[in-house]
Coordinates of C-alpha atoms in Angstrom, one line a residue:
M138 CA -2.6 -31.8 0.8
Q139 CA -5.0 -29.2 1.7
N140 CA -8.4 -28.6 0.3
K141 CA -9.1 -26.1 -2.5
K142 CA -10.8 -23.7 -0.1
S143 CA -7.7 -23.7 2.4
R144 CA -5.4 -23.2 -0.5
H145 CA -7.5 -20.3 -1.9
A146 CA -7.6 -18.7 1.6
A147 CA -3.9 -19.1 1.8
R148 CA -3.4 -17.4 -1.4
H149 CA -5.8 -14.6 -0.3
H150 CA -3.7 -13.9 2.9
I151 CA -0.6 -13.9 1.2
E152 CA -1.6 -11.6 -1.7
A153 CA -2.7 -9.1 1.0
L154 CA 0.7 -9.3 2.7
Y155 CA 2.4 -8.9 -0.6
A156 CA 0.5 -5.8 -1.6
Q157 CA 1.9 -4.2 1.7
D158 CA 5.3 -5.6 1.3
A159 CA 7.3 -2.8 -0.2
C160 CA 10.7 -4.7 0.2
A161 CA 9.7 -7.7 -1.7
Q162 CA 8.1 -5.6 -4.6
T163 CA 11.2 -3.3 -4.8
M164 CA 13.6 -6.3 -5.0
G165 CA 11.6 -7.9 -7.7
M166 CA 10.2 -10.8 -5.8
H167 CA 7.2 -12.5 -7.4
I168 CA 4.9 -15.1 -6.0
E169 CA 4.8 -18.4 -8.0
H170 CA 2.8 -20.6 -5.8
I171 CA 1.0 -20.4 -2.2
D172 CA -0.5 -23.3 -0.3
V173 CA -1.1 -23.7 3.4
G174 CA 2.4 -23.9 5.0
L175 CA 4.2 -23.4 1.6
A176 CA 5.3 -20.5 -0.5
R177 CA 7.5 -20.4 -3.6
L178 CA 8.8 -17.0 -4.8
N179 CA 11.1 -16.3 -7.7
M180 CA 13.6 -13.3 -8.3
K181 CA 16.1 -12.3 -10.9
I182 CA 19.7 -11.0 -9.7
L183 CA 20.3 -7.6 -11.0
P184 CA 23.5 -5.5 -11.0
H185 CA 22.7 -3.5 -7.8
M186 CA 22.4 -6.9 -5.9
L187 CA 26.1 -7.7 -6.5
N188 CA 28.9 -7.4 -3.9
G189 CA 32.5 -6.2 -4.5
H190 CA 33.4 -9.9 -5.7
Q191 CA 30.6 -9.6 -8.5
R192 CA 28.6 -12.2 -6.6
C193 CA 25.1 -11.8 -5.3
H194 CA 25.2 -10.3 -2.0
G195 CA 24.2 -12.7 0.9
G196 CA 21.9 -10.3 2.4
I197 CA 19.8 -10.4 -0.9
L198 CA 19.7 -14.1 -0.6
F199 CA 18.7 -14.0 3.1
S200 CA 15.9 -11.4 2.2
L201 CA 14.6 -13.8 -0.5
A202 CA 14.6 -16.8 1.9
D203 CA 13.1 -14.7 4.6
T204 CA 10.3 -13.5 2.6
A205 CA 9.2 -17.0 1.4
F206 CA 9.5 -18.1 5.0
A207 CA 7.1 -15.2 6.2
Y208 CA 4.7 -16.1 3.5
A209 CA 4.5 -19.9 4.5
C210 CA 4.2 -19.1 8.1
N211 CA 1.4 -16.6 7.6
S212 CA -0.6 -18.6 5.0
E213 CA -3.1 -19.9 7.6
G214 CA -4.1 -16.4 8.2
L215 CA -2.6 -16.2 11.7
A216 CA -0.3 -13.4 12.0
A217 CA 3.3 -14.8 12.5
V218 CA 6.7 -13.2 12.8
S219 CA 10.3 -14.5 12.8
S220 CA 12.0 -15.2 16.0
G221 CA 15.1 -16.3 14.4
G222 CA 16.7 -17.5 11.2
S223 CA 19.9 -18.8 9.7
I224 CA 21.2 -19.4 6.1
D225 CA 23.9 -21.4 4.6
F226 CA 25.4 -20.3 1.2
I227 CA 26.2 -23.5 -0.9
C228 CA 27.3 -21.8 -4.2
P229 CA 27.9 -18.4 -5.8
V230 CA 25.0 -16.6 -7.4
L231 CA 25.7 -14.4 -10.4
L232 CA 24.4 -11.6 -12.3
G233 CA 21.2 -12.6 -14.2
D234 CA 20.6 -15.7 -12.1
Q235 CA 16.9 -16.6 -11.9
L236 CA 16.3 -17.8 -8.2
T237 CA 13.5 -19.7 -6.8
A238 CA 12.9 -19.9 -3.0
T239 CA 10.6 -22.7 -1.7
A240 CA 9.5 -22.5 1.9
S241 CA 7.8 -25.3 3.8
V242 CA 6.6 -26.0 7.1
R243 CA 8.4 -28.5 9.3
H244 CA 6.6 -28.1 12.5
Q245 CA 3.8 -25.7 13.5
G246 CA 2.7 -25.6 16.9
K247 CA 0.2 -23.4 18.7
N248 CA 2.6 -20.5 19.0
T249 CA 5.8 -21.5 17.4
G250 CA 6.8 -22.9 14.1
L251 CA 9.9 -24.3 12.2
Y252 CA 10.2 -23.7 8.5
D253 CA 12.8 -24.6 5.8
V254 CA 13.7 -22.6 2.7
E255 CA 15.7 -23.9 -0.3
I256 CA 16.9 -21.5 -2.9
T257 CA 17.7 -22.8 -6.3
N258 CA 19.1 -21.2 -9.6
Q259 CA 17.7 -21.6 -13.0
D260 CA 19.6 -24.8 -13.5
G261 CA 18.0 -26.4 -10.4
N262 CA 21.0 -26.1 -8.3
V263 CA 20.7 -25.4 -4.7
V264 CA 22.4 -22.1 -3.9
A265 CA 21.4 -21.6 -0.3
L266 CA 19.5 -23.4 2.6
F267 CA 17.6 -21.3 5.3
R268 CA 15.9 -22.3 8.5
G269 CA 13.6 -20.0 10.3
Y270 CA 11.6 -19.9 13.5
A271 CA 8.2 -18.4 13.8
Y272 CA 6.1 -16.9 16.6
R273 CA 2.5 -16.4 16.1
L274 CA 1.1 -13.3 17.4
S275 CA -2.4 -13.1 19.0
P276 CA -4.3 -11.3 16.3
P277 CA -5.0 -13.2 13.1
I278 CA -4.6 -11.5 9.6
S279 CA -8.1 -10.2 9.6
A280 CA -10.4 -10.6 6.7
K281 CA -11.1 -6.9 6.9
T282 CA -7.5 -6.1 6.3
V283 CA -7.2 -8.5 3.4
E284 CA -10.4 -6.9 2.0
E285 CA -9.1 -3.4 2.5
T286 CA -5.8 -4.2 0.8
Q287 CA -7.7 -5.5 -2.2
K288 CA -9.9 -2.4 -2.6
N289 CA -6.8 -0.3 -2.4
R290 CA -5.2 -2.2 -5.1
R291 CA -8.3 -1.8 -7.3
G292 CA -8.6 1.9 -6.4
E293 CA -11.7 1.7 -4.5
Q294 CA -12.5 3.6 -1.2

C-alpha cells in the first residue's frame, strides 16, 4: 500500500486529467477512487448507450475500461498512453445498470506496463474483463499543468 502523500499525488494527477477528459465527462463517468496504479470509476447505462438489441454497446464498455486503465497508468504522474488493449464481454449490460470499472497495475516497468480492468454491475457480477498495455512518454504530467487545470476549474486566470 502506498503512503498518504503518494495517494494524494495520484488523486491530484488524475483529477487534472479528468478535468480535461471531455469523453469521460460526457459519458457520465465518475471517479470513485484513485491510488497509485489503481483507479475505480462508475457510470450508469443510459438509453443512448444501447445497441439494436437493447443491450449496452460494447464500445461503451470498452470506453469505460479504457478510461479506468488510463487513469491507473497515469496515476504516478508520468504521462502514459495505450499501446493496445482487448476486452472480453462476459454477460449483457442493460439500461439502467450501474457499472464500476476497477483498473489495477499488474506490471509497470520503466517504459511499459500491463493493467487489468474488471467491470462489474450493481449486483457485483462481472460483465467484462479488459487488459491494457501502457507506454510511458518522456514528459511527465507536470505540476504546472495540474495547477493550471485546477485554476481553470475555479475560474482563476
